[in-house]
Amino acid sequence: MAVDLTPRQPKKAYGGEGGAYYEWSPADLPMLGFASIGAAKLSLAAAGLSLPSYSDSAKVAYVLQGTGTCGIVLPEATKEKVVGVKEGDALALPFGVVTWWHNAPDATTELIVLFLGDTSKGHKAGQFTNFQLTGANGIFTGFSTEFVGRAWDLTQDDAAKLVSSQPASGIVKLGAGQKLPAPSAEDRKGMALNCLEAPLDVDIKNGGRVVVLNTQNLPLVKEVGLGADLVRIDAHSMCSPGFSCDSAYQVTYIVRGSGRVQVVGTDGKRVLETQVEGGYLFIVPRFFVVSKIADASGLEWFSIITTPNPIFSHLAGRTSVWKAISPEVLEASFNTTPEMEKLFRSKRLDSEIFFAPN
């Protein structure tokens, strides 16, 4: 599989005083197209508002920085949910969901949100297509004033004024005194999970920690059809070589820190060996084996897996396939001595997934 797996940063698609929208393109990261995965990032300045829109793809959103508000209108809902969001929050956004995002006027930092999703049913493989409800490129700018007036029960003059009253596209900055609905704790239930506060699925001293998003802790994940996790490994720790054994792609965004990544594919060929740091995204093809080693700063990443309840096989550690294979088969497979087989099997008896430095 001769595809460039080099990690990439996104490019700015549009924006203004209120913030900007960035996206990864299949032209720069070909695996997006092969895997039918979209990836984008929203950055809102203080008082920035991402206007209401919907997408052609189901997504998982992850708040990388800041605090703010997300408005969510689920299909056939009669009232929006107004959800307060903060760093570490993950939200599952199924097909047909209308959302808006807002950063408070008094915010001291940008609100930055990562979007990863499945574009297999979208207009462009590997890239989200978003439909704006208002603004210069809003849906209703394409309808005649007759159609808009009939739909909204307005005169054609009023319809024309309303449709043309927002000259901006996608993102705006609210004026002083403009207020939006306050978040509701009730609305947040079942809509968001904070990965920095959730119970840990894996916690290895001096090694690393994992929180997995699945249908149990975030039910909407089932509708999105994606699993996700937040992984944090400590300085110089290693993430065990492993692969997704249910035909899923792994899409990884480096949140912070730095480290080294190796990916091995068919015929034992190393297809990627690179240094990664915060802001980069890469994709591991199905069944390829990936491993990471953190630098002195540690390494943190957020990943989606193209199945709602992913299963991984690890090739090192207490839970690796090597511990399950019989000594005789292992000895014959490596063409080694019984003594070397015993030495090999005696290692990593207490370690799983993450290995702290010696």
mmCIF file of C-alpha atoms in Angstrom:
data_model
loop_
_atom_site.group_PDB
_atom_site.id
_atom_site.type_symbol
_atom_site.label_atom_id
_atom_site.label_comp_id
_atom_site.label_asym_id
_atom_site.label_seq_id
_atom_site.Cartn_x
_atom_site.Cartn_y
_atom_site.Cartn_z
ATOM 1 C CA MET A 1 0.000 0.000 0.000
ATOM 2 C CA ALA A 2 2.057 2.911 -1.319
ATOM 3 C CA VAL A 3 0.208 5.800 0.310
ATOM 4 C CA ASP A 4 1.852 8.795 1.969
ATOM 5 C CA LEU A 5 1.127 8.539 5.724
ATOM 6 C CA THR A 6 3.107 11.644 6.681
ATOM 7 C CA PRO A 7 1.367 13.595 9.496
ATOM 8 C CA ARG A 8 -0.023 16.964 8.392
ATOM 9 C CA GLN A 9 -1.362 20.190 9.858
ATOM 10 C CA PRO A 10 -4.616 21.732 8.581
ATOM 11 C CA LYS A 11 -4.998 24.715 6.272
ATOM 12 C CA LYS A 12 -7.316 27.674 6.831
ATOM 13 C CA ALA A 13 -10.552 27.353 4.863
ATOM 14 C CA TYR A 14 -12.268 30.592 5.913
ATOM 15 C CA GLY A 15 -12.559 33.024 8.799
ATOM 16 C CA GLY A 16 -12.455 36.572 10.001
ATOM 17 C CA GLU A 17 -12.484 38.665 13.157
ATOM 18 C CA GLY A 18 -14.594 36.090 15.025
ATOM 19 C CA GLY A 19 -12.343 33.123 14.325
ATOM 20 C CA ALA A 20 -11.380 30.643 11.650
ATOM 21 C CA TYR A 21 -12.191 27.189 10.304
ATOM 22 C CA TYR A 22 -9.330 24.901 9.291
ATOM 23 C CA GLU A 23 -9.462 21.585 7.477
ATOM 24 C CA TRP A 24 -7.279 18.718 6.359
ATOM 25 C CA SER A 25 -7.567 17.915 2.661
ATOM 26 C CA PRO A 26 -7.199 14.539 0.913
ATOM 27 C CA ALA A 27 -4.876 16.340 -1.496
ATOM 28 C CA ASP A 28 -2.418 16.827 1.386
ATOM 29 C CA LEU A 29 -3.265 13.710 3.390
ATOM 30 C CA PRO A 30 -4.346 11.023 0.872
ATOM 31 C CA MET A 31 -5.380 8.523 3.566
ATOM 32 C CA LEU A 32 -8.380 10.753 4.328
ATOM 33 C CA GLY A 33 -9.821 9.867 0.941
ATOM 34 C CA PHE A 34 -8.931 6.171 1.175
ATOM 35 C CA ALA A 35 -10.493 5.892 4.632
ATOM 36 C CA SER A 36 -13.404 8.290 3.915
ATOM 37 C CA ILE A 37 -12.526 10.299 7.007
ATOM 38 C CA GLY A 38 -12.954 14.038 7.443
ATOM 39 C CA ALA A 39 -10.933 16.211 9.804
ATOM 40 C CA ALA A 40 -11.310 19.892 10.661
ATOM 41 C CA LYS A 41 -10.685 22.390 13.436
ATOM 42 C CA LEU A 42 -12.701 25.411 14.580
ATOM 43 C CA SER A 43 -11.023 28.294 16.410
ATOM 44 C CA LEU A 44 -13.213 31.033 17.901
ATOM 45 C CA ALA A 45 -11.921 34.312 19.318
ATOM 46 C CA ALA A 46 -13.630 36.004 22.262
ATOM 47 C CA ALA A 47 -17.275 36.732 21.271
ATOM 48 C CA GLY A 48 -16.853 34.546 18.184
ATOM 49 C CA LEU A 49 -19.909 32.676 16.917
ATOM 50 C CA SER A 50 -19.869 29.815 14.432
ATOM 51 C CA LEU A 51 -23.225 30.265 12.701
ATOM 52 C CA PRO A 52 -25.799 27.437 12.710
ATOM 53 C CA SER A 53 -24.941 24.720 10.208
ATOM 54 C CA TYR A 54 -25.255 21.027 9.524
ATOM 55 C CA SER A 55 -22.899 18.605 7.819
ATOM 56 C CA ASP A 56 -23.025 15.715 5.366
ATOM 57 C CA SER A 57 -21.081 13.559 7.839
ATOM 58 C CA ALA A 58 -21.464 12.153 11.330
ATOM 59 C CA LYS A 59 -18.696 13.463 13.607
ATOM 60 C CA VAL A 60 -17.040 13.391 16.969
ATOM 61 C CA ALA A 61 -16.107 16.821 18.320
ATOM 62 C CA TYR A 62 -13.328 17.243 20.879
ATOM 63 C CA VAL A 63 -12.621 20.510 22.696
ATOM 64 C CA LEU A 64 -8.879 21.104 22.550
ATOM 65 C CA GLN A 65 -8.798 24.440 24.362
ATOM 66 C CA GLY A 66 -10.974 26.953 26.144
ATOM 67 C CA THR A 67 -14.557 27.017 27.355
ATOM 68 C CA GLY A 68 -17.705 27.997 25.523
ATOM 69 C CA THR A 69 -21.185 27.019 24.436
ATOM 70 C CA CYS A 70 -22.505 24.622 21.818
ATOM 71 C CA GLY A 71 -26.072 24.730 20.567
ATOM 72 C CA ILE A 72 -27.379 21.380 19.288
ATOM 73 C CA VAL A 73 -30.641 20.708 17.469
ATOM 74 C CA LEU A 74 -31.179 16.990 17.040
ATOM 75 C CA PRO A 75 -33.285 15.727 14.098
ATOM 76 C CA GLU A 76 -37.019 16.286 14.715
ATOM 77 C CA ALA A 77 -36.307 18.093 18.003
ATOM 78 C CA THR A 78 -38.558 21.027 18.889
ATOM 79 C CA LYS A 79 -35.992 22.741 21.123
ATOM 80 C CA GLU A 80 -32.248 23.125 20.976
ATOM 81 C CA LYS A 81 -29.907 21.809 23.641
ATOM 82 C CA VAL A 82 -27.505 24.457 24.937
ATOM 83 C CA VAL A 83 -24.422 22.706 26.224
ATOM 84 C CA GLY A 84 -21.557 24.298 28.098
ATOM 85 C CA VAL A 85 -18.252 22.896 26.827
ATOM 86 C CA LYS A 86 -14.676 23.005 28.082
ATOM 87 C CA GLU A 87 -11.291 21.514 27.336
ATOM 88 C CA GLY A 88 -11.451 17.729 27.275
ATOM 89 C CA ASP A 89 -15.125 17.485 26.287
ATOM 90 C CA ALA A 90 -16.097 15.027 23.558
ATOM 91 C CA LEU A 91 -19.460 15.229 21.783
ATOM 92 C CA ALA A 92 -20.975 12.791 19.277
ATOM 93 C CA LEU A 93 -22.802 14.584 16.452
ATOM 94 C CA PRO A 94 -24.974 12.273 14.298
ATOM 95 C CA PHE A 95 -26.254 12.978 10.793
ATOM 96 C CA GLY A 96 -28.704 15.850 10.512
ATOM 97 C CA VAL A 97 -27.638 17.656 13.686
ATOM 98 C CA VAL A 98 -27.616 21.463 13.478
ATOM 99 C CA THR A 99 -24.963 23.090 15.669
ATOM 100 C CA TRP A 100 -23.621 26.487 16.598
ATOM 101 C CA TRP A 101 -20.566 27.279 18.726
ATOM 102 C CA HIS A 102 -19.809 30.380 20.780
ATOM 103 C CA ASN A 103 -16.869 31.698 22.753
ATOM 104 C CA ALA A 104 -17.733 34.089 25.581
ATOM 105 C CA PRO A 105 -17.029 37.815 25.102
ATOM 106 C CA ASP A 106 -14.812 37.856 28.192
ATOM 107 C CA ALA A 107 -12.858 34.740 27.222
ATOM 108 C CA THR A 108 -9.096 35.015 27.719
ATOM 109 C CA THR A 109 -8.295 32.213 25.281
ATOM 110 C CA GLU A 110 -9.609 30.915 21.991
ATOM 111 C CA LEU A 111 -12.173 28.119 21.926
ATOM 112 C CA ILE A 112 -10.658 25.412 19.718
ATOM 113 C CA VAL A 113 -12.667 22.349 18.670
ATOM 114 C CA LEU A 114 -11.474 19.350 16.661
ATOM 115 C CA PHE A 115 -13.897 17.494 14.369
ATOM 116 C CA LEU A 116 -13.242 13.962 13.121
ATOM 117 C CA GLY A 117 -15.865 11.992 11.230
ATOM 118 C CA ASP A 118 -17.004 9.530 8.603
ATOM 119 C CA THR A 119 -17.439 10.985 5.098
ATOM 120 C CA SER A 120 -18.398 7.720 3.375
ATOM 121 C CA LYS A 121 -21.916 9.070 2.791
ATOM 122 C CA GLY A 122 -20.791 12.634 2.145
ATOM 123 C CA HIS A 123 -20.306 14.619 -1.051
ATOM 124 C CA LYS A 124 -16.502 14.423 -0.945
ATOM 125 C CA ALA A 125 -14.585 11.408 0.320
ATOM 126 C CA GLY A 126 -12.193 12.613 3.007
ATOM 127 C CA GLN A 127 -13.648 16.102 3.463
ATOM 128 C CA PHE A 128 -16.645 17.522 5.308
ATOM 129 C CA THR A 129 -19.237 19.548 3.427
ATOM 130 C CA ASN A 130 -20.989 21.972 5.786
ATOM 131 C CA PHE A 131 -24.295 23.648 4.988
ATOM 132 C CA GLN A 132 -24.755 27.108 6.511
ATOM 133 C CA LEU A 133 -28.289 28.123 7.477
ATOM 134 C CA THR A 134 -27.546 31.855 7.410
ATOM 135 C CA GLY A 135 -24.920 34.234 6.112
ATOM 136 C CA ALA A 136 -23.613 35.186 2.690
ATOM 137 C CA ASN A 137 -23.434 31.516 1.662
ATOM 138 C CA GLY A 138 -26.481 30.377 3.617
ATOM 139 C CA ILE A 139 -28.938 27.888 2.156
ATOM 140 C CA PHE A 140 -31.707 30.476 1.769
ATOM 141 C CA THR A 141 -29.601 32.807 -0.378
ATOM 142 C CA GLY A 142 -30.132 30.239 -3.118
ATOM 143 C CA PHE A 143 -33.928 30.260 -2.946
ATOM 144 C CA SER A 144 -36.012 32.949 -4.594
ATOM 145 C CA THR A 145 -37.719 35.473 -2.337
ATOM 146 C CA GLU A 146 -41.035 33.935 -3.395
ATOM 147 C CA PHE A 147 -40.016 30.535 -2.003
ATOM 148 C CA VAL A 148 -38.507 32.010 1.159
ATOM 149 C CA GLY A 149 -41.530 34.211 1.778
ATOM 150 C CA ARG A 150 -43.914 31.309 1.336
ATOM 151 C CA ALA A 151 -41.833 29.049 3.587
ATOM 152 C CA TRP A 152 -41.559 31.584 6.423
ATOM 153 C CA ASP A 153 -44.918 33.329 5.914
ATOM 154 C CA LEU A 154 -43.229 36.666 5.228
ATOM 155 C CA THR A 155 -43.683 39.241 2.518
ATOM 156 C CA GLN A 156 -41.090 38.986 -0.221
ATOM 157 C CA ASP A 157 -39.563 42.294 0.922
ATOM 158 C CA ASP A 158 -39.195 41.057 4.502
ATOM 159 C CA ALA A 159 -37.818 37.717 3.306
ATOM 160 C CA ALA A 160 -35.224 39.488 1.166
ATOM 161 C CA LYS A 161 -34.186 41.706 4.090
ATOM 162 C CA LEU A 162 -33.857 38.763 6.490
ATOM 163 C CA VAL A 163 -31.850 36.587 4.117
ATOM 164 C CA SER A 164 -29.434 39.397 3.210
ATOM 165 C CA SER A 165 -29.042 40.888 6.701
ATOM 166 C CA GLN A 166 -26.008 38.726 7.614
ATOM 167 C CA PRO A 167 -23.156 39.581 5.204
ATOM 168 C CA ALA A 168 -20.576 37.321 6.896
ATOM 169 C CA SER A 169 -19.937 33.666 6.055
ATOM 170 C CA GLY A 170 -19.659 30.909 8.648
ATOM 171 C CA ILE A 171 -18.136 32.801 11.577
ATOM 172 C CA VAL A 172 -18.958 36.212 13.052
ATOM 173 C CA LYS A 173 -17.957 38.270 16.065
ATOM 174 C CA LEU A 174 -20.901 39.404 18.185
ATOM 175 C CA GLY A 175 -21.209 43.038 19.105
ATOM 176 C CA ALA A 176 -21.082 44.355 22.656
ATOM 177 C CA GLY A 177 -24.276 43.549 24.518
ATOM 178 C CA GLN A 178 -25.406 40.739 22.224
ATOM 179 C CA LYS A 179 -26.324 37.749 24.355
ATOM 180 C CA LEU A 180 -26.890 34.080 23.611
ATOM 181 C CA PRO A 181 -28.715 31.425 25.679
ATOM 182 C CA ALA A 182 -26.974 30.246 28.847
ATOM 183 C CA PRO A 183 -25.843 26.600 28.977
ATOM 184 C CA SER A 184 -28.073 24.109 30.761
ATOM 185 C CA ALA A 185 -26.743 21.321 32.984
ATOM 186 C CA GLU A 186 -29.768 19.249 32.025
ATOM 187 C CA ASP A 187 -29.033 19.685 28.308
ATOM 188 C CA ARG A 188 -25.480 18.446 28.815
ATOM 189 C CA LYS A 189 -26.596 15.029 30.078
ATOM 190 C CA GLY A 190 -25.860 12.366 27.491
ATOM 191 C CA MET A 191 -24.440 14.909 25.060
ATOM 192 C CA ALA A 192 -20.866 15.349 26.279
ATOM 193 C CA LEU A 193 -18.207 13.400 28.149
ATOM 194 C CA ASN A 194 -15.147 15.093 29.589
ATOM 195 C CA CYS A 195 -12.197 12.842 28.840
ATOM 196 C CA LEU A 196 -9.973 14.610 31.375
ATOM 197 C CA GLU A 197 -12.422 13.895 34.215
ATOM 198 C CA ALA A 198 -13.978 10.554 33.184
ATOM 199 C CA PRO A 199 -12.972 7.281 34.896
ATOM 200 C CA LEU A 200 -9.826 5.873 33.354
ATOM 201 C CA ASP A 201 -10.081 2.698 31.305
ATOM 202 C CA VAL A 202 -6.314 2.181 31.582
ATOM 203 C CA ASP A 203 -4.025 3.721 34.209
ATOM 204 C CA ILE A 204 -0.398 2.594 34.337
ATOM 205 C CA LYS A 205 1.956 4.319 36.757
ATOM 206 C CA ASN A 206 4.664 6.261 34.916
ATOM 207 C CA GLY A 207 3.298 4.748 31.710
ATOM 208 C CA GLY A 208 0.043 6.263 30.545
ATOM 209 C CA ARG A 209 -3.710 6.655 30.805
ATOM 210 C CA VAL A 210 -6.634 6.035 28.459
ATOM 211 C CA VAL A 211 -10.272 7.106 28.376
ATOM 212 C CA VAL A 212 -12.350 5.313 25.749
ATOM 213 C CA LEU A 213 -15.551 6.766 24.287
ATOM 214 C CA ASN A 214 -18.064 4.076 23.492
ATOM 215 C CA THR A 215 -21.779 3.362 23.505
ATOM 216 C CA GLN A 216 -21.782 2.945 27.290
ATOM 217 C CA ASN A 217 -20.433 6.336 28.380
ATOM 218 C CA LEU A 218 -21.654 8.383 25.391
ATOM 219 C CA PRO A 219 -24.708 6.674 23.839
ATOM 220 C CA LEU A 220 -24.797 8.894 20.733
ATOM 221 C CA VAL A 221 -21.532 7.240 19.667
ATOM 222 C CA LYS A 222 -23.701 4.393 18.346
ATOM 223 C CA GLU A 223 -25.508 6.747 15.971
ATOM 224 C CA VAL A 224 -22.235 8.279 14.824
ATOM 225 C CA GLY A 225 -20.722 4.843 14.201
ATOM 226 C CA LEU A 226 -17.309 5.820 15.549
ATOM 227 C CA GLY A 227 -15.298 5.014 18.646
ATOM 228 C CA ALA A 228 -12.776 7.424 20.156
ATOM 229 C CA ASP A 229 -10.188 7.659 22.884
ATOM 230 C CA LEU A 230 -7.907 10.113 24.627
ATOM 231 C CA VAL A 231 -4.448 8.722 25.377
ATOM 232 C CA ARG A 232 -1.785 10.372 27.522
ATOM 233 C CA ILE A 233 1.615 8.735 27.940
ATOM 234 C CA ASP A 234 4.333 9.986 30.248
ATOM 235 C CA ALA A 235 7.856 11.124 29.398
ATOM 236 C CA HIS A 236 9.817 8.524 27.412
ATOM 237 C CA SER A 237 7.041 5.934 27.785
ATOM 238 C CA MET A 238 6.097 3.614 24.951
ATOM 239 C CA CYS A 239 2.695 2.625 23.591
ATOM 240 C CA SER A 240 2.751 -1.074 22.733
ATOM 241 C CA PRO A 241 2.813 -2.052 19.056
ATOM 242 C CA GLY A 242 -0.756 -2.969 18.167
ATOM 243 C CA PHE A 243 -3.440 -3.001 15.523
ATOM 244 C CA SER A 244 -7.195 -2.694 15.198
ATOM 245 C CA CYS A 245 -8.468 -6.212 14.671
ATOM 246 C CA ASP A 246 -11.946 -5.251 13.470
ATOM 247 C CA SER A 247 -10.996 -3.707 10.123
ATOM 248 C CA ALA A 248 -11.017 -0.141 11.466
ATOM 249 C CA TYR A 249 -8.878 2.849 10.573
ATOM 250 C CA GLN A 250 -7.186 4.808 13.377
ATOM 251 C CA VAL A 251 -7.222 8.583 12.935
ATOM 252 C CA THR A 252 -4.885 10.282 15.403
ATOM 253 C CA TYR A 253 -4.581 13.972 16.294
ATOM 254 C CA ILE A 254 -1.635 14.974 18.482
ATOM 255 C CA VAL A 255 -3.061 17.245 21.192
ATOM 256 C CA ARG A 256 0.212 18.180 22.885
ATOM 257 C CA GLY A 257 3.718 16.966 23.582
ATOM 258 C CA SER A 258 5.966 15.253 21.073
ATOM 259 C CA GLY A 259 7.355 11.839 20.263
ATOM 260 C CA ARG A 260 8.225 9.276 17.638
ATOM 261 C CA VAL A 261 5.838 7.107 15.633
ATOM 262 C CA GLN A 262 6.486 3.973 13.621
ATOM 263 C CA VAL A 263 3.933 2.150 11.474
ATOM 264 C CA VAL A 264 4.576 -1.244 9.865
ATOM 265 C CA GLY A 265 2.411 -2.619 7.060
ATOM 266 C CA THR A 266 2.335 -5.608 4.786
ATOM 267 C CA ASP A 267 5.431 -7.745 4.217
ATOM 268 C CA GLY A 268 7.033 -6.322 7.349
ATOM 269 C CA LYS A 269 7.723 -2.969 5.688
ATOM 270 C CA ARG A 270 8.020 0.138 7.835
ATOM 271 C CA VAL A 271 5.732 2.607 6.078
ATOM 272 C CA LEU A 272 6.086 5.494 8.502
ATOM 273 C CA GLU A 273 8.817 6.652 10.837
ATOM 274 C CA THR A 274 8.458 10.217 11.961
ATOM 275 C CA GLN A 275 8.539 12.778 14.743
ATOM 276 C CA VAL A 276 5.141 14.187 15.760
ATOM 277 C CA GLU A 277 4.050 17.145 17.885
ATOM 278 C CA GLY A 278 0.896 19.010 18.835
ATOM 279 C CA GLY A 279 -1.343 19.993 15.929
ATOM 280 C CA TYR A 280 -0.464 17.145 13.553
ATOM 281 C CA LEU A 281 -2.853 14.459 12.309
ATOM 282 C CA PHE A 282 -2.153 11.071 10.744
ATOM 283 C CA ILE A 283 -4.061 7.908 9.827
ATOM 284 C CA VAL A 284 -3.082 4.266 10.354
ATOM 285 C CA PRO A 285 -4.447 1.935 7.641
ATOM 286 C CA ARG A 286 -6.502 -1.110 8.573
ATOM 287 C CA PHE A 287 -4.544 -3.904 10.255
ATOM 288 C CA PHE A 288 -1.255 -1.959 10.118
ATOM 289 C CA VAL A 289 0.718 -2.008 13.379
ATOM 290 C CA VAL A 290 1.541 1.290 15.098
ATOM 291 C CA SER A 291 3.682 2.196 18.091
ATOM 292 C CA LYS A 292 4.647 5.488 19.719
ATOM 293 C CA ILE A 293 7.398 6.621 22.121
ATOM 294 C CA ALA A 294 7.042 9.947 23.942
ATOM 295 C CA ASP A 295 9.756 12.550 24.240
ATOM 296 C CA ALA A 296 10.617 14.237 27.550
ATOM 297 C CA SER A 297 7.416 16.330 27.331
ATOM 298 C CA GLY A 298 5.158 13.271 27.165
ATOM 299 C CA LEU A 299 2.624 12.715 24.409
ATOM 300 C CA GLU A 300 -1.149 13.166 24.277
ATOM 301 C CA TRP A 301 -3.420 12.258 21.402
ATOM 302 C CA PHE A 302 -7.114 12.019 20.552
ATOM 303 C CA SER A 303 -8.157 9.322 18.100
ATOM 304 C CA ILE A 304 -11.265 8.093 16.387
ATOM 305 C CA ILE A 305 -11.651 4.519 15.238
ATOM 306 C CA THR A 306 -14.094 3.715 12.468
ATOM 307 C CA THR A 307 -16.227 1.407 14.603
ATOM 308 C CA PRO A 308 -18.253 2.349 17.736
ATOM 309 C CA ASN A 309 -16.746 -0.318 20.018
ATOM 310 C CA PRO A 310 -13.215 -0.929 18.746
ATOM 311 C CA ILE A 311 -11.088 -3.975 19.607
ATOM 312 C CA PHE A 312 -7.282 -3.886 19.558
ATOM 313 C CA SER A 313 -4.660 -6.592 19.558
ATOM 314 C CA HIS A 314 -1.300 -5.782 21.128
ATOM 315 C CA LEU A 315 2.000 -7.373 20.185
ATOM 316 C CA ALA A 316 3.847 -6.691 23.414
ATOM 317 C CA GLY A 317 2.959 -6.728 27.109
ATOM 318 C CA ARG A 318 1.006 -8.951 29.457
ATOM 319 C CA THR A 319 -2.071 -9.052 27.238
ATOM 320 C CA SER A 320 -0.204 -9.524 23.954
ATOM 321 C CA VAL A 321 -0.850 -12.406 21.586
ATOM 322 C CA TRP A 322 2.612 -13.761 22.431
ATOM 323 C CA LYS A 323 1.497 -14.622 25.955
ATOM 324 C CA ALA A 324 -1.376 -16.666 24.533
ATOM 325 C CA ILE A 325 0.614 -18.622 21.959
ATOM 326 C CA SER A 326 2.036 -21.933 23.179
ATOM 327 C CA PRO A 327 5.804 -22.122 23.892
ATOM 328 C CA GLU A 328 6.336 -24.737 21.207
ATOM 329 C CA VAL A 329 4.716 -22.656 18.489
ATOM 330 C CA LEU A 330 6.569 -19.518 19.574
ATOM 331 C CA GLU A 331 9.882 -21.395 19.609
ATOM 332 C CA ALA A 332 9.302 -22.810 16.134
ATOM 333 C CA SER A 333 8.003 -19.530 14.719
ATOM 334 C CA PHE A 334 11.064 -17.565 15.826
ATOM 335 C CA ASN A 335 13.341 -20.521 15.058
ATOM 336 C CA THR A 336 14.929 -20.030 18.445
ATOM 337 C CA THR A 337 16.056 -22.082 21.443
ATOM 338 C CA PRO A 338 13.895 -23.066 24.423
ATOM 339 C CA GLU A 339 16.090 -20.831 26.594
ATOM 340 C CA MET A 340 15.436 -17.771 24.429
ATOM 341 C CA GLU A 341 11.733 -18.585 24.335
ATOM 342 C CA LYS A 342 11.633 -18.685 28.141
ATOM 343 C CA LEU A 343 13.528 -15.395 28.377
ATOM 344 C CA PHE A 344 11.153 -13.756 25.907
ATOM 345 C CA ARG A 345 8.058 -15.061 27.683
ATOM 346 C CA SER A 346 9.380 -13.969 31.093
ATOM 347 C CA LYS A 347 9.376 -10.288 30.075
ATOM 348 C CA ARG A 348 6.510 -7.800 30.367
ATOM 349 C CA LEU A 349 4.546 -10.007 32.752
ATOM 350 C CA ASP A 350 3.116 -7.021 34.630
ATOM 351 C CA SER A 351 3.030 -4.431 31.847
ATOM 352 C CA GLU A 352 0.218 -3.886 29.383
ATOM 353 C CA ILE A 353 -0.239 -1.357 26.598
ATOM 354 C CA PHE A 354 2.167 1.259 28.042
ATOM 355 C CA PHE A 355 5.772 0.676 29.039
ATOM 356 C CA ALA A 356 7.539 3.130 31.333
ATOM 357 C CA PRO A 357 11.217 3.789 30.627
ATOM 358 C CA ASN A 358 13.670 1.466 32.342
#
